[in-house]
Amino acid sequence: MIKVGLIGIGRFSNFHLQSIRQLPGVTVTAVADLNPERVESVKGEWGCAGYTDWRRMLEEQELDAVTVLTPEHAHEEPVMAALDAGCHVFVEKPLSIDSAACERMIAAAGKADKLLMVGHVCRFGIRHLEMKRAVDSGALGKLRSIYGRRNNGSKYFPIYKRVDPVYILGIHDIDLMHWLSGSTVTEVFARSTGPADGGVDLQWAMLTFANGVIGVVESSWLVPDGAPAEVDVRMEVVGERGTIHFQEPDDGLSVWGERMSENTPLHDWQPKYGRVSGALVEELHHFYDCVRNNRKSDILLPEDALAAVRVAEAIVQSCKTGLPVKLG
Ligand SMILES: NC(=O)c1ccc[n+]([C@@H]2O[C@H](COP(=O)([O-])OP(=O)(O)OC[C@H]3O[C@@H](n4cnc5c(N)ncnc54)[C@H](O)[C@@H]3O)[C@@H](O)[C@H]2O)c1
């Protein structure tokens, strides 16, 4: 049995916990969060140990792996401590909001000879995988452009205004664009806007890649409550011989009600007879397969996560200065 501890059990931890529950040979033995009520509730549901101090959890529990789900700016400390305690680490994206911190974590994982895997979950999404296969097969010919939109519900902005949206939303598309193009961003030019009382809720960035591909990353927290889904996600890859695109939600299932209509995303994360499936389950299955077989991942490399954070930093800088930013 692989024994796992979770640090940070907020909104997204529910999906992690549900997914881990379905993985054979993996058990959550402890959780930690600063919020004592949340600790009590997860502890009760999972029958595991609970801590309000993750350092104590690492000292008292014999864990094989730790999942870090703290807010974007608070990943480094628990990641470093978990590696130091001899654990493999799965950390949600972004690895950090600071590329120097990413470098420190990658060096520490190398020194400890432990896995450091970052949750760039879209690499496990069925539609993104089909896009990658189409690109790699040569069916689209030479790539010219990639467009990624990831607009999310405005009701979440009060929580996630804590960091620039590129670290929560755009980071997925930056990573996907590196992965799909097989190239890296060399220059960005970006603009953002936000409400009068502070924060950035909308951002557009134009990217230039080393192989000549150009990209646009569009992110916002402006999808209104009345929209048919909480997310408006699109991606389009254009090549000289073909184009591939998807959008979410699609029209697979539309529910028309008296007050509003809903389009439920069908392909991912929806429970079926009490079980969840989709990208996150596949991603975590891959992590524990690497842990069990003591092997490095060939899908999620921490160096790729660092590359995405470097681009995100350049986007933030470009928004601040109004100028293009070159990456070295
Ligand atoms: N892959 C995805 O699609 C996806 C989706 C949502 C969130 N995420 C990522 O997951 C991570 C967590 O996001 P979330 O939405 O669950 O955030 P959240 O704010 O809902 O939860 C964070 C939790 O961490 C706790 N916390 C904060 N500082 C802590 C500390 N120092 N020690 C222990 N606990 C601490 C908070 O009390 C809270 O319960 C973020 O990196 C986020 O970007 C990824």
mmCIF file of C-alpha atoms and ligand atoms in Angstrom:
data_model
loop_
_atom_site.group_PDB
_atom_site.id
_atom_site.type_symbol
_atom_site.label_atom_id
_atom_site.label_comp_id
_atom_site.label_asym_id
_atom_site.label_seq_id
_atom_site.Cartn_x
_atom_site.Cartn_y
_atom_site.Cartn_z
ATOM 1 C CA MET A 1 0.000 0.000 0.000
ATOM 2 C CA ILE A 2 1.348 3.434 -0.944
ATOM 3 C CA LYS A 3 0.630 5.783 1.980
ATOM 4 C CA VAL A 4 -0.242 9.343 0.987
ATOM 5 C CA GLY A 5 -0.619 12.599 2.908
ATOM 6 C CA LEU A 6 -2.379 15.667 1.494
ATOM 7 C CA ILE A 7 -1.270 19.180 2.406
ATOM 8 C CA GLY A 8 -3.989 21.750 1.651
ATOM 9 C CA ILE A 9 -7.495 20.326 1.493
ATOM 10 C CA GLY A 10 -9.479 23.162 -0.081
ATOM 11 C CA ARG A 11 -11.755 23.122 -3.131
ATOM 12 C CA PHE A 12 -9.669 21.016 -5.486
ATOM 13 C CA SER A 13 -8.764 18.419 -2.874
ATOM 14 C CA ASN A 14 -12.258 16.926 -3.186
ATOM 15 C CA PHE A 15 -11.437 15.812 -6.746
ATOM 16 C CA HIS A 16 -8.050 14.468 -5.645
ATOM 17 C CA LEU A 17 -9.569 12.533 -2.745
ATOM 18 C CA GLN A 18 -12.314 11.039 -4.940
ATOM 19 C CA SER A 19 -9.741 10.044 -7.551
ATOM 20 C CA ILE A 20 -7.266 8.521 -5.091
ATOM 21 C CA ARG A 21 -10.110 6.489 -3.558
ATOM 22 C CA GLN A 22 -10.375 4.614 -6.849
ATOM 23 C CA LEU A 23 -6.710 3.798 -7.255
ATOM 24 C CA PRO A 24 -5.767 0.300 -6.137
ATOM 25 C CA GLY A 25 -2.850 0.063 -3.718
ATOM 26 C CA VAL A 26 -2.998 3.727 -2.655
ATOM 27 C CA THR A 27 -4.398 5.007 0.634
ATOM 28 C CA VAL A 28 -4.734 8.475 2.173
ATOM 29 C CA THR A 29 -3.425 8.095 5.708
ATOM 30 C CA ALA A 30 -3.303 11.774 6.713
ATOM 31 C CA VAL A 31 -4.374 15.250 5.679
ATOM 32 C CA ALA A 32 -3.276 18.708 6.802
ATOM 33 C CA ASP A 33 -4.745 22.185 6.454
ATOM 34 C CA LEU A 34 -4.624 25.448 8.390
ATOM 35 C CA ASN A 35 -8.418 25.323 8.689
ATOM 36 C CA PRO A 36 -9.340 23.067 11.670
ATOM 37 C CA GLU A 37 -13.007 22.599 10.613
ATOM 38 C CA ARG A 38 -11.954 21.400 7.201
ATOM 39 C CA VAL A 39 -9.429 19.012 8.790
ATOM 40 C CA GLU A 40 -12.135 17.558 11.066
ATOM 41 C CA SER A 41 -14.571 17.099 8.205
ATOM 42 C CA VAL A 42 -12.090 15.339 5.852
ATOM 43 C CA LYS A 43 -10.699 13.280 8.724
ATOM 44 C CA GLY A 44 -14.225 12.107 9.577
ATOM 45 C CA GLU A 45 -15.081 11.236 5.979
ATOM 46 C CA TRP A 46 -11.804 9.474 5.235
ATOM 47 C CA GLY A 47 -11.001 7.857 8.562
ATOM 48 C CA CYS A 48 -7.452 9.219 8.357
ATOM 49 C CA ALA A 49 -5.275 11.311 10.673
ATOM 50 C CA GLY A 50 -5.710 15.076 10.465
ATOM 51 C CA TYR A 51 -3.356 17.946 11.280
ATOM 52 C CA THR A 52 -3.459 21.723 11.315
ATOM 53 C CA ASP A 53 0.338 21.698 11.079
ATOM 54 C CA TRP A 54 1.720 19.805 8.093
ATOM 55 C CA ARG A 55 5.208 19.708 9.643
ATOM 56 C CA ARG A 56 3.820 17.552 12.452
ATOM 57 C CA MET A 57 2.122 15.332 9.884
ATOM 58 C CA LEU A 58 5.456 14.775 8.122
ATOM 59 C CA GLU A 59 7.185 14.030 11.448
ATOM 60 C CA GLU A 60 4.575 11.633 12.839
ATOM 61 C CA GLN A 61 3.359 9.788 9.738
ATOM 62 C CA GLU A 62 5.364 7.339 7.654
ATOM 63 C CA LEU A 63 4.323 8.537 4.228
ATOM 64 C CA ASP A 64 5.513 7.341 0.819
ATOM 65 C CA ALA A 65 4.058 10.284 -1.079
ATOM 66 C CA VAL A 66 2.689 13.743 -0.409
ATOM 67 C CA THR A 67 0.241 15.742 -2.509
ATOM 68 C CA VAL A 68 0.591 19.517 -2.157
ATOM 69 C CA LEU A 69 -2.642 21.443 -2.793
ATOM 70 C CA THR A 70 -1.950 24.716 -1.020
ATOM 71 C CA PRO A 71 -2.580 28.009 -2.879
ATOM 72 C CA GLU A 72 -0.337 28.777 -5.848
ATOM 73 C CA HIS A 73 2.064 31.030 -3.889
ATOM 74 C CA ALA A 74 2.481 28.518 -1.027
ATOM 75 C CA HIS A 75 3.886 25.384 -2.683
ATOM 76 C CA GLU A 76 7.623 25.608 -2.017
ATOM 77 C CA GLU A 77 7.755 25.130 1.765
ATOM 78 C CA PRO A 78 5.630 21.953 1.937
ATOM 79 C CA VAL A 79 7.221 20.529 -1.240
ATOM 80 C CA MET A 80 10.731 20.998 0.171
ATOM 81 C CA ALA A 81 9.783 19.571 3.567
ATOM 82 C CA ALA A 82 8.054 16.540 1.999
ATOM 83 C CA LEU A 83 11.115 15.805 -0.155
ATOM 84 C CA ASP A 84 13.278 16.221 2.923
ATOM 85 C CA ALA A 85 11.083 13.689 4.733
ATOM 86 C CA GLY A 86 11.862 11.156 1.980
ATOM 87 C CA CYS A 87 8.521 11.379 0.152
ATOM 88 C CA HIS A 88 7.678 11.484 -3.540
ATOM 89 C CA VAL A 89 5.747 14.683 -4.272
ATOM 90 C CA PHE A 90 2.786 15.490 -6.472
ATOM 91 C CA VAL A 91 2.109 19.239 -6.491
ATOM 92 C CA GLU A 92 -0.710 21.023 -8.266
ATOM 93 C CA LYS A 93 0.071 23.521 -10.988
ATOM 94 C CA PRO A 94 1.711 25.987 -11.081
ATOM 95 C CA LEU A 95 4.861 24.495 -9.556
ATOM 96 C CA SER A 96 5.328 27.995 -8.120
ATOM 97 C CA ILE A 97 4.685 31.608 -9.058
ATOM 98 C CA ASP A 98 8.444 32.178 -8.890
ATOM 99 C CA SER A 99 10.825 30.438 -11.312
ATOM 100 C CA ALA A 100 13.719 30.612 -8.822
ATOM 101 C CA ALA A 101 11.588 28.606 -6.353
ATOM 102 C CA CYS A 102 10.863 26.082 -9.139
ATOM 103 C CA GLU A 103 14.603 25.667 -9.699
ATOM 104 C CA ARG A 104 15.170 25.086 -5.977
ATOM 105 C CA MET A 105 12.430 22.428 -5.812
ATOM 106 C CA ILE A 106 13.718 20.628 -8.927
ATOM 107 C CA ALA A 107 17.257 20.603 -7.501
ATOM 108 C CA ALA A 108 15.988 19.276 -4.145
ATOM 109 C CA ALA A 109 14.009 16.469 -5.827
ATOM 110 C CA GLY A 110 17.070 15.497 -7.857
ATOM 111 C CA LYS A 111 19.249 15.452 -4.743
ATOM 112 C CA ALA A 112 16.703 13.375 -2.801
ATOM 113 C CA ASP A 113 16.174 11.128 -5.856
ATOM 114 C CA LYS A 114 12.405 11.478 -5.430
ATOM 115 C CA LEU A 115 9.653 12.239 -7.924
ATOM 116 C CA LEU A 116 8.446 15.808 -8.253
ATOM 117 C CA MET A 117 5.393 15.740 -10.492
ATOM 118 C CA VAL A 118 3.348 18.830 -11.314
ATOM 119 C CA GLY A 119 -0.372 18.532 -12.089
ATOM 120 C CA HIS A 120 -0.525 19.696 -15.692
ATOM 121 C CA VAL A 121 -3.648 17.589 -15.965
ATOM 122 C CA CYS A 122 -4.605 18.645 -19.503
ATOM 123 C CA ARG A 123 -1.877 16.354 -20.842
ATOM 124 C CA PHE A 124 -4.213 13.532 -19.767
ATOM 125 C CA GLY A 125 -7.375 15.041 -21.300
ATOM 126 C CA ILE A 126 -8.738 12.856 -24.072
ATOM 127 C CA ARG A 127 -9.218 15.729 -26.499
ATOM 128 C CA HIS A 128 -5.794 17.234 -25.874
ATOM 129 C CA LEU A 129 -4.246 13.798 -26.385
ATOM 130 C CA GLU A 130 -6.046 13.483 -29.710
ATOM 131 C CA MET A 131 -4.706 16.909 -30.684
ATOM 132 C CA LYS A 132 -1.194 15.834 -29.750
ATOM 133 C CA ARG A 133 -1.538 12.637 -31.800
ATOM 134 C CA ALA A 134 -2.797 14.597 -34.807
ATOM 135 C CA VAL A 135 0.095 17.064 -34.568
ATOM 136 C CA ASP A 136 2.727 14.351 -34.061
ATOM 137 C CA SER A 137 1.357 12.251 -36.935
ATOM 138 C CA GLY A 138 2.051 15.141 -39.304
ATOM 139 C CA ALA A 139 -1.626 15.240 -40.362
ATOM 140 C CA LEU A 140 -1.805 19.024 -39.871
ATOM 141 C CA GLY A 141 1.470 19.681 -41.684
ATOM 142 C CA LYS A 142 3.797 22.364 -40.393
ATOM 143 C CA LEU A 143 2.190 24.164 -37.430
ATOM 144 C CA ARG A 144 1.462 27.877 -37.722
ATOM 145 C CA SER A 145 -0.591 28.867 -34.672
ATOM 146 C CA ILE A 146 -2.192 27.692 -31.453
ATOM 147 C CA TYR A 147 -5.027 29.526 -29.701
ATOM 148 C CA GLY A 148 -6.131 28.702 -26.164
ATOM 149 C CA ARG A 149 -9.065 30.197 -24.263
ATOM 150 C CA ARG A 150 -9.733 29.356 -20.618
ATOM 151 C CA ASN A 151 -12.413 31.634 -19.224
ATOM 152 C CA ASN A 152 -13.886 30.677 -15.860
ATOM 153 C CA GLY A 153 -16.829 31.588 -13.645
ATOM 154 C CA SER A 154 -16.830 35.092 -12.179
ATOM 155 C CA LYS A 155 -18.105 33.642 -8.893
ATOM 156 C CA TYR A 156 -14.620 32.182 -8.321
ATOM 157 C CA PHE A 157 -12.777 35.474 -8.813
ATOM 158 C CA PRO A 158 -13.056 36.510 -5.129
ATOM 159 C CA ILE A 159 -11.066 33.351 -4.215
ATOM 160 C CA TYR A 160 -8.585 33.248 -7.069
ATOM 161 C CA LYS A 161 -7.824 36.958 -7.398
ATOM 162 C CA ARG A 162 -5.057 36.023 -4.948
ATOM 163 C CA VAL A 163 -2.676 35.572 -7.906
ATOM 164 C CA ASP A 164 -2.437 36.709 -11.502
ATOM 165 C CA PRO A 165 -4.785 34.567 -13.644
ATOM 166 C CA VAL A 166 -1.883 33.318 -15.744
ATOM 167 C CA TYR A 167 -0.742 31.165 -12.797
ATOM 168 C CA ILE A 168 -4.139 29.485 -12.450
ATOM 169 C CA LEU A 169 -5.718 29.521 -15.912
ATOM 170 C CA GLY A 170 -3.175 30.481 -18.593
ATOM 171 C CA ILE A 171 -0.514 28.136 -17.205
ATOM 172 C CA HIS A 172 -2.520 25.140 -18.532
ATOM 173 C CA ASP A 173 -2.483 26.553 -22.057
ATOM 174 C CA ILE A 174 1.159 27.604 -21.950
ATOM 175 C CA ASP A 175 2.105 24.050 -20.978
ATOM 176 C CA LEU A 176 -0.185 22.599 -23.668
ATOM 177 C CA MET A 177 1.319 24.897 -26.290
ATOM 178 C CA HIS A 178 4.878 23.859 -25.386
ATOM 179 C CA TRP A 179 3.791 20.204 -25.489
ATOM 180 C CA LEU A 180 1.852 20.436 -28.750
ATOM 181 C CA SER A 181 4.364 22.580 -30.628
ATOM 182 C CA GLY A 182 7.421 20.702 -29.367
ATOM 183 C CA SER A 183 8.980 24.143 -29.048
ATOM 184 C CA THR A 184 9.411 26.847 -26.421
ATOM 185 C CA VAL A 185 8.240 30.423 -26.114
ATOM 186 C CA THR A 186 10.881 33.016 -26.964
ATOM 187 C CA GLU A 187 8.830 36.215 -26.685
ATOM 188 C CA VAL A 188 5.546 37.359 -25.127
ATOM 189 C CA PHE A 189 3.421 40.465 -25.421
ATOM 190 C CA ALA A 190 0.446 40.716 -23.069
ATOM 191 C CA ARG A 191 -2.349 42.939 -21.820
ATOM 192 C CA SER A 192 -4.637 42.563 -18.822
ATOM 193 C CA THR A 193 -7.562 44.384 -17.256
ATOM 194 C CA GLY A 194 -9.373 44.206 -13.955
ATOM 195 C CA PRO A 195 -12.153 45.690 -11.846
ATOM 196 C CA ALA A 196 -11.774 49.096 -10.211
ATOM 197 C CA ASP A 197 -11.395 47.557 -6.749
ATOM 198 C CA GLY A 198 -8.302 45.543 -7.697
ATOM 199 C CA GLY A 199 -7.046 42.298 -9.168
ATOM 200 C CA VAL A 200 -6.671 41.068 -12.744
ATOM 201 C CA ASP A 201 -9.702 39.259 -14.136
ATOM 202 C CA LEU A 202 -8.891 39.252 -17.856
ATOM 203 C CA GLN A 203 -5.674 38.698 -19.747
ATOM 204 C CA TRP A 204 -4.592 38.145 -23.331
ATOM 205 C CA ALA A 205 -1.072 37.180 -24.299
ATOM 206 C CA MET A 206 0.542 36.699 -27.666
ATOM 207 C CA LEU A 207 3.394 34.195 -27.775
ATOM 208 C CA THR A 208 6.177 33.570 -30.274
ATOM 209 C CA PHE A 209 7.804 30.136 -30.298
ATOM 210 C CA ALA A 210 11.364 29.212 -31.291
ATOM 211 C CA ASN A 211 10.063 27.175 -34.256
ATOM 212 C CA GLY A 212 8.053 30.096 -35.663
ATOM 213 C CA VAL A 213 4.618 29.065 -34.311
ATOM 214 C CA ILE A 214 2.593 31.938 -32.854
ATOM 215 C CA GLY A 215 0.072 31.554 -30.049
ATOM 216 C CA VAL A 216 -2.608 33.410 -28.146
ATOM 217 C CA VAL A 217 -3.525 32.649 -24.534
ATOM 218 C CA GLU A 218 -6.824 34.165 -23.389
ATOM 219 C CA SER A 219 -7.957 33.840 -19.772
ATOM 220 C CA SER A 220 -10.630 35.492 -17.691
ATOM 221 C CA TRP A 221 -12.763 35.168 -14.570
ATOM 222 C CA LEU A 222 -15.714 36.737 -16.363
ATOM 223 C CA VAL A 223 -18.041 33.851 -17.264
ATOM 224 C CA PRO A 224 -21.337 35.050 -15.726
ATOM 225 C CA ASP A 225 -23.519 32.955 -13.425
ATOM 226 C CA GLY A 226 -26.189 32.759 -16.116
ATOM 227 C CA ALA A 227 -23.881 31.057 -18.666
ATOM 228 C CA PRO A 228 -24.747 27.453 -19.591
ATOM 229 C CA ALA A 229 -21.482 26.233 -17.979
ATOM 230 C CA GLU A 230 -18.897 27.549 -15.504
ATOM 231 C CA VAL A 231 -16.122 27.325 -18.070
ATOM 232 C CA ASP A 232 -15.614 28.523 -21.617
ATOM 233 C CA VAL A 233 -12.576 26.624 -22.851
ATOM 234 C CA ARG A 234 -11.412 26.451 -26.455
ATOM 235 C CA MET A 235 -8.303 25.410 -28.309
ATOM 236 C CA GLU A 236 -7.420 25.580 -31.973
ATOM 237 C CA VAL A 237 -4.264 24.350 -33.668
ATOM 238 C CA VAL A 238 -3.669 25.519 -37.223
ATOM 239 C CA GLY A 239 -1.212 23.816 -39.534
ATOM 240 C CA GLU A 240 -0.424 24.198 -43.234
ATOM 241 C CA ARG A 241 -2.566 21.156 -44.105
ATOM 242 C CA GLY A 242 -5.169 21.012 -41.392
ATOM 243 C CA THR A 243 -6.808 22.523 -38.338
ATOM 244 C CA ILE A 244 -7.984 20.906 -35.154
ATOM 245 C CA HIS A 245 -10.159 22.529 -32.545
ATOM 246 C CA PHE A 246 -12.444 21.868 -29.624
ATOM 247 C CA GLN A 247 -14.622 23.793 -27.258
ATOM 248 C CA GLU A 248 -16.020 23.075 -23.843
ATOM 249 C CA PRO A 249 -18.858 22.996 -23.113
ATOM 250 C CA ASP A 250 -19.941 21.491 -26.402
ATOM 251 C CA ASP A 251 -23.541 20.742 -27.289
ATOM 252 C CA GLY A 252 -23.343 17.110 -26.179
ATOM 253 C CA LEU A 253 -25.912 17.559 -23.436
ATOM 254 C CA SER A 254 -28.123 20.614 -23.054
ATOM 255 C CA VAL A 255 -30.597 20.962 -20.222
ATOM 256 C CA TRP A 256 -33.219 23.676 -20.745
ATOM 257 C CA GLY A 257 -34.852 24.749 -17.459
ATOM 258 C CA GLU A 258 -37.482 27.299 -16.523
ATOM 259 C CA ARG A 259 -34.919 29.784 -15.282
ATOM 260 C CA MET A 260 -31.763 28.876 -17.193
ATOM 261 C CA SER A 261 -30.079 26.347 -19.469
ATOM 262 C CA GLU A 262 -27.040 24.207 -18.749
ATOM 263 C CA ASN A 263 -24.489 22.482 -20.936
ATOM 264 C CA THR A 264 -22.751 19.885 -18.797
ATOM 265 C CA PRO A 265 -19.194 19.007 -19.811
ATOM 266 C CA LEU A 266 -19.533 15.310 -20.581
ATOM 267 C CA HIS A 267 -16.074 13.997 -21.018
ATOM 268 C CA ASP A 268 -14.372 14.532 -17.680
ATOM 269 C CA TRP A 269 -14.695 14.273 -13.951
ATOM 270 C CA GLN A 270 -18.432 13.601 -13.887
ATOM 271 C CA PRO A 271 -19.215 10.781 -11.431
ATOM 272 C CA LYS A 272 -20.682 7.685 -13.046
ATOM 273 C CA TYR A 273 -22.432 5.368 -10.572
ATOM 274 C CA GLY A 274 -20.336 6.914 -7.772
ATOM 275 C CA ARG A 275 -17.008 6.607 -9.617
ATOM 276 C CA VAL A 276 -15.078 9.433 -11.256
ATOM 277 C CA SER A 277 -13.023 9.027 -14.388
ATOM 278 C CA GLY A 278 -11.111 11.238 -16.753
ATOM 279 C CA ALA A 279 -7.935 13.258 -16.827
ATOM 280 C CA LEU A 280 -7.279 13.667 -13.091
ATOM 281 C CA VAL A 281 -7.743 9.954 -12.345
ATOM 282 C CA GLU A 282 -5.435 9.077 -15.257
ATOM 283 C CA GLU A 283 -2.870 11.634 -14.097
ATOM 284 C CA LEU A 284 -2.823 10.315 -10.521
ATOM 285 C CA HIS A 285 -2.759 6.725 -11.771
ATOM 286 C CA HIS A 286 0.393 7.690 -13.692
ATOM 287 C CA PHE A 287 1.966 9.316 -10.622
ATOM 288 C CA TYR A 288 1.429 6.259 -8.418
ATOM 289 C CA ASP A 289 2.593 3.954 -11.194
ATOM 290 C CA CYS A 290 5.868 5.922 -11.248
ATOM 291 C CA VAL A 291 6.061 5.785 -7.430
ATOM 292 C CA ARG A 292 5.378 2.027 -7.362
ATOM 293 C CA ASN A 293 7.921 1.251 -10.070
ATOM 294 C CA ASN A 294 10.410 3.823 -8.868
ATOM 295 C CA ARG A 295 10.655 5.415 -12.298
ATOM 296 C CA LYS A 296 10.715 8.936 -13.661
ATOM 297 C CA SER A 297 7.735 10.228 -15.624
ATOM 298 C CA ASP A 298 8.027 10.604 -19.379
ATOM 299 C CA ILE A 299 4.818 12.702 -19.459
ATOM 300 C CA LEU A 300 5.053 15.246 -16.637
ATOM 301 C CA LEU A 301 8.580 16.582 -16.224
ATOM 302 C CA PRO A 302 9.201 19.252 -13.585
ATOM 303 C CA GLU A 303 11.466 21.050 -16.074
ATOM 304 C CA ASP A 304 8.423 21.529 -18.349
ATOM 305 C CA ALA A 305 6.502 22.983 -15.391
ATOM 306 C CA LEU A 306 9.394 25.397 -14.805
ATOM 307 C CA ALA A 307 9.369 26.412 -18.490
ATOM 308 C CA ALA A 308 5.647 27.260 -18.216
ATOM 309 C CA VAL A 309 6.244 29.353 -15.079
ATOM 310 C CA ARG A 310 9.008 31.308 -16.876
ATOM 311 C CA VAL A 311 6.542 32.206 -19.644
ATOM 312 C CA ALA A 312 3.886 33.137 -17.052
ATOM 313 C CA GLU A 313 6.361 35.460 -15.340
ATOM 314 C CA ALA A 314 7.146 37.106 -18.682
ATOM 315 C CA ILE A 315 3.404 37.604 -19.331
ATOM 316 C CA VAL A 316 2.962 39.318 -15.954
ATOM 317 C CA GLN A 317 5.984 41.516 -16.681
ATOM 318 C CA SER A 318 4.701 42.432 -20.147
ATOM 319 C CA CYS A 319 1.304 43.414 -18.679
ATOM 320 C CA LYS A 320 3.086 45.646 -16.164
ATOM 321 C CA THR A 321 5.502 47.337 -18.565
ATOM 322 C CA GLY A 322 3.324 47.327 -21.684
ATOM 323 C CA LEU A 323 6.330 46.019 -23.624
ATOM 324 C CA PRO A 324 7.225 42.698 -25.243
ATOM 325 C CA VAL A 325 9.429 40.448 -23.093
ATOM 326 C CA LYS A 326 12.057 38.105 -24.545
ATOM 327 C CA LEU A 327 12.865 34.811 -22.868
ATOM 328 C CA GLY A 328 16.434 33.594 -22.864
HETATM 329 N N1 LIG B 1 -5.474 21.155 -12.218
HETATM 330 C C1 LIG B 1 -6.548 21.896 -12.102
HETATM 331 O O1 LIG B 1 -7.383 21.929 -12.994
HETATM 332 C C2 LIG B 1 -6.749 22.691 -10.831
HETATM 333 C C3 LIG B 1 -8.042 23.121 -10.479
HETATM 334 C C4 LIG B 1 -8.186 23.849 -9.283
HETATM 335 C C5 LIG B 1 -7.077 24.163 -8.504
HETATM 336 N N2 LIG B 1 -5.839 23.749 -8.915
HETATM 337 C C6 LIG B 1 -4.640 24.084 -8.108
HETATM 338 O O2 LIG B 1 -4.695 23.363 -6.876
HETATM 339 C C7 LIG B 1 -4.110 24.154 -5.837
HETATM 340 C C8 LIG B 1 -5.136 24.338 -4.711
HETATM 341 O O3 LIG B 1 -6.239 25.061 -5.235
HETATM 342 P P1 LIG B 1 -7.671 25.084 -4.514
HETATM 343 O O4 LIG B 1 -8.615 25.553 -5.552
HETATM 344 O O5 LIG B 1 -7.940 23.811 -3.820
HETATM 345 O O6 LIG B 1 -7.411 26.259 -3.455
HETATM 346 P P2 LIG B 1 -8.192 26.516 -2.085
HETATM 347 O O7 LIG B 1 -7.893 27.904 -1.680
HETATM 348 O O8 LIG B 1 -9.619 26.090 -2.217
HETATM 349 O O9 LIG B 1 -7.484 25.502 -1.069
HETATM 350 C C9 LIG B 1 -6.216 25.709 -0.537
HETATM 351 C C10 LIG B 1 -6.199 25.111 0.878
HETATM 352 O O10 LIG B 1 -4.866 25.210 1.394
HETATM 353 C C11 LIG B 1 -4.961 25.629 2.749
HETATM 354 N N3 LIG B 1 -3.695 26.284 3.071
HETATM 355 C C12 LIG B 1 -3.278 27.522 2.730
HETATM 356 N N4 LIG B 1 -2.022 27.732 3.172
HETATM 357 C C13 LIG B 1 -1.662 26.598 3.809
HETATM 358 C C14 LIG B 1 -0.495 26.189 4.495
HETATM 359 N N5 LIG B 1 0.562 27.008 4.571
HETATM 360 N N6 LIG B 1 -0.467 24.957 5.058
HETATM 361 C C15 LIG B 1 -1.540 24.131 4.950
HETATM 362 N N7 LIG B 1 -2.675 24.460 4.307
HETATM 363 C C16 LIG B 1 -2.738 25.669 3.747
HETATM 364 C C17 LIG B 1 -6.172 26.532 2.830
HETATM 365 O O11 LIG B 1 -6.681 26.585 4.154
HETATM 366 C C18 LIG B 1 -7.122 25.845 1.848
HETATM 367 O O12 LIG B 1 -7.955 24.908 2.514
HETATM 368 C C19 LIG B 1 -3.656 25.456 -6.501
HETATM 369 O O13 LIG B 1 -2.312 25.341 -6.889
HETATM 370 C C20 LIG B 1 -4.572 25.552 -7.707
HETATM 371 O O14 LIG B 1 -4.074 26.371 -8.745
HETATM 372 C C21 LIG B 1 -5.662 23.010 -10.024
#
